[in-house]
Amino acid sequence: MPLPTVEERLRALEDREAIRNLIASYGPLADSGNAEAVAALWVEDGSYAVGGMTEAKGRAAIAALIDGDTHRALMAAGCAHLLGPVAIDLDGDRAVARGHSVVFRKTPSGFEVWRVSANRWELVRTDDGWRVERRVNTPLDGSEVAQALLR
Amino acid sequence: MPLPTVEERLRALEDREAIRNLIASYGPLADSGNAEAVAALWVEDGSYAVGGMTEAKGRAAIAALIDGDTHRALMAAGCAHLLGPVAIDLDGDRAVARGHSVVFRKTPSGFEVWRVSANRWELVRTDDGWRVERRVNTPLDGSEVAQALLR
Amino acid sequence: MPLPTVEERLRALEDREAIRNLIASYGPLADSGNAEAVAALWVEDGSYAVGGMTEAKGRAAIAALIDGDTHRALMAAGCAHLLGPVAIDLDGDRAVARGHSVVFRKTPSGFEVWRVSANRWELVRTDDGWRVERRVNTPLDGSEVAQALLR
């Protein structure tokens, strides 16, 4: 196998940096209620399977999660969608990232840990840069399904 | 617009890496009580508006936060200033990074989540590398002020 | 001192990226019970001093931590080994990374913060890429030993 060129090495570093930054944008955008900007992290027909319950398909449906009653109530009480670092497998124009997410929320007696989940992000290179094609998020409640997302 | 050169691309990657590492240093330095090293993450006249309460201006004032009674008591009980990943907007010699922070502390009955905050970091390139010019940290308690920091 | 070459600058960026990704892999691999893949993050005779209690020496001993009763019970209940960002000091073929880790676990009444620790990772470049030579993990319970790991 020939050694990678400088161009290829730069490209791989830029790809990984772009993916990391894209995923790091999710929490801040979600917790500031920026529904359109959250949705724009995904490709137009991307999907977000959240909490092992529902799957939002397409940017409008993803934006509706952020604009919806559940998320708005969380924000009004005080919440943070904290992500852990992601392990990224890059393969040309596609990538998979794996990591944890934790939702903290404020209650009258202080902050509590509301949900702790496994996440699998499937990403794709587009003309506008890297975007999420699919994110699957499932609570780490002992279920095999959630654990499998981290593999 | 001309394509960026190899030099420009390397520089952008190094800048983002330096900023990420600088911010990642905050928690470990704070929780080991290294007041001078914490302060040196900022420019000489940098500021740190913390907890929506007080604003420390200048390195001496920032070091005093770490050497102060509140932080020393937290450290003696056991504490961790955990940051989430930051989304970085780089613009030449300046940058803005946004992300969450969580303070855990140990109590007689175990670890608890003490504070969950939004953070906006304003950074600047100096002759000694990237430094923080201003950090604003505000609890995510439902207030619009905290949410706006993440936008 | 001569300016670093493009090759040297690329290499440093790739090294830091590889180290960050290696460490980010720990949590997902541990929480999916992938004992062999966890152990393979270390060099063959690497060590993992965990929780201020025991030190696993060698890949087989590290894998046994993941396959052991304590970790298996945590996984069955629901758990997440979340890491914070690491501050990386790179020095040729060796590196040190410092950061926090938090273990969340599910209980009948919801998720709780079980353990919050300081971590020092000592890493080495091998023919197969960067690997962990030693990780020391100690609870941040106010002890000087844990704080010193973050310095």
mmCIF file of C-alpha atoms in Angstrom, chain A residues 5-6 9-10 13 16-17 20 82-89 98-102 104 113-117 139-143 147-148 150-151, chain C residues 6-7 10-11 13-14 17 20-21 23-25 27-29 31-34 75-85 104 106 110-113:
data_model
loop_
_atom_site.group_PDB
_atom_site.id
_atom_site.type_symbol
_atom_site.label_atom_id
_atom_site.label_comp_id
_atom_site.label_asym_id
_atom_site.label_seq_id
_atom_site.Cartn_x
_atom_site.Cartn_y
_atom_site.Cartn_z
ATOM 1 C CA THR A 5 0.005 11.815 0.598
ATOM 2 C CA VAL A 6 0.082 15.089 2.500
ATOM 3 C CA ARG A 9 -3.426 13.120 5.594
ATOM 4 C CA LEU A 10 -4.718 16.688 5.809
ATOM 5 C CA LEU A 13 -7.518 15.255 9.932
ATOM 6 C CA ARG A 16 -12.256 14.042 11.896
ATOM 7 C CA GLU A 17 -12.131 17.612 13.162
ATOM 8 C CA ARG A 20 -16.075 16.141 16.142
ATOM 9 C CA LEU A 82 -23.943 16.739 27.692
ATOM 10 C CA LEU A 83 -22.063 14.471 25.314
ATOM 11 C CA GLY A 84 -18.973 12.468 26.049
ATOM 12 C CA PRO A 85 -16.053 12.289 23.630
ATOM 13 C CA VAL A 86 -16.790 10.261 20.497
ATOM 14 C CA ALA A 87 -14.719 7.463 19.016
ATOM 15 C CA ILE A 88 -14.731 8.063 15.264
ATOM 16 C CA ASP A 89 -14.278 5.446 12.527
ATOM 17 C CA ARG A 98 -19.882 6.272 19.139
ATOM 18 C CA GLY A 99 -20.280 7.850 22.532
ATOM 19 C CA HIS A 100 -22.399 8.597 25.576
ATOM 20 C CA SER A 101 -24.884 11.337 26.241
ATOM 21 C CA VAL A 102 -26.286 12.503 29.558
ATOM 22 C CA PHE A 104 -29.170 16.739 33.389
ATOM 23 C CA VAL A 113 -29.215 12.986 36.128
ATOM 24 C CA TRP A 114 -32.302 12.353 34.056
ATOM 25 C CA ARG A 115 -31.100 10.110 31.269
ATOM 26 C CA VAL A 116 -27.859 8.369 30.320
ATOM 27 C CA SER A 117 -27.709 6.947 26.819
ATOM 28 C CA PRO A 139 -30.937 4.639 27.378
ATOM 29 C CA LEU A 140 -28.217 2.563 29.035
ATOM 30 C CA ASP A 141 -30.669 0.732 31.284
ATOM 31 C CA GLY A 142 -29.061 -2.681 30.974
ATOM 32 C CA SER A 143 -30.623 -3.475 27.603
ATOM 33 C CA GLN A 147 -24.964 -1.699 24.575
ATOM 34 C CA ALA A 148 -24.811 -2.836 20.949
ATOM 35 C CA LEU A 150 -21.438 1.282 21.431
ATOM 36 C CA ARG A 151 -19.770 -1.615 19.640
ATOM 37 C CA VAL C 6 5.100 20.065 7.314
ATOM 38 C CA GLU C 7 5.827 16.406 8.044
ATOM 39 C CA LEU C 10 1.193 16.624 10.407
ATOM 40 C CA ARG C 11 2.695 13.961 12.604
ATOM 41 C CA LEU C 13 -1.632 16.490 14.747
ATOM 42 C CA GLU C 14 -2.088 12.834 13.845
ATOM 43 C CA GLU C 17 -5.883 12.813 17.139
ATOM 44 C CA ARG C 20 -7.793 11.387 21.707
ATOM 45 C CA ASN C 21 -9.625 8.740 19.713
ATOM 46 C CA ILE C 23 -9.064 7.326 24.959
ATOM 47 C CA ALA C 24 -12.548 8.136 23.621
ATOM 48 C CA SER C 25 -12.892 4.453 22.726
ATOM 49 C CA GLY C 27 -16.069 4.143 27.537
ATOM 50 C CA PRO C 28 -18.030 2.764 24.578
ATOM 51 C CA LEU C 29 -15.974 -0.464 24.584
ATOM 52 C CA ASP C 31 -20.019 -0.273 28.447
ATOM 53 C CA SER C 32 -20.631 -2.725 25.630
ATOM 54 C CA GLY C 33 -18.625 -5.381 27.482
ATOM 55 C CA ASN C 34 -15.996 -5.743 24.784
ATOM 56 C CA MET C 75 -23.806 -3.374 32.847
ATOM 57 C CA ALA C 76 -26.864 -5.461 33.690
ATOM 58 C CA ALA C 77 -28.267 -2.628 35.798
ATOM 59 C CA GLY C 78 -27.271 0.022 33.266
ATOM 60 C CA CYS C 79 -24.064 2.039 33.402
ATOM 61 C CA ALA C 80 -21.984 4.581 31.544
ATOM 62 C CA HIS C 81 -18.276 5.285 31.890
ATOM 63 C CA LEU C 82 -18.215 8.879 30.686
ATOM 64 C CA LEU C 83 -14.891 10.603 30.179
ATOM 65 C CA GLY C 84 -14.249 14.292 30.065
ATOM 66 C CA PRO C 85 -11.963 15.877 27.484
ATOM 67 C CA PHE C 104 -23.279 6.681 36.123
ATOM 68 C CA LYS C 106 -29.092 2.996 36.945
ATOM 69 C CA GLY C 110 -33.221 6.493 38.287
ATOM 70 C CA PHE C 111 -29.664 7.195 37.233
ATOM 71 C CA GLU C 112 -27.123 8.197 39.861
ATOM 72 C CA VAL C 113 -23.530 9.389 39.902
#
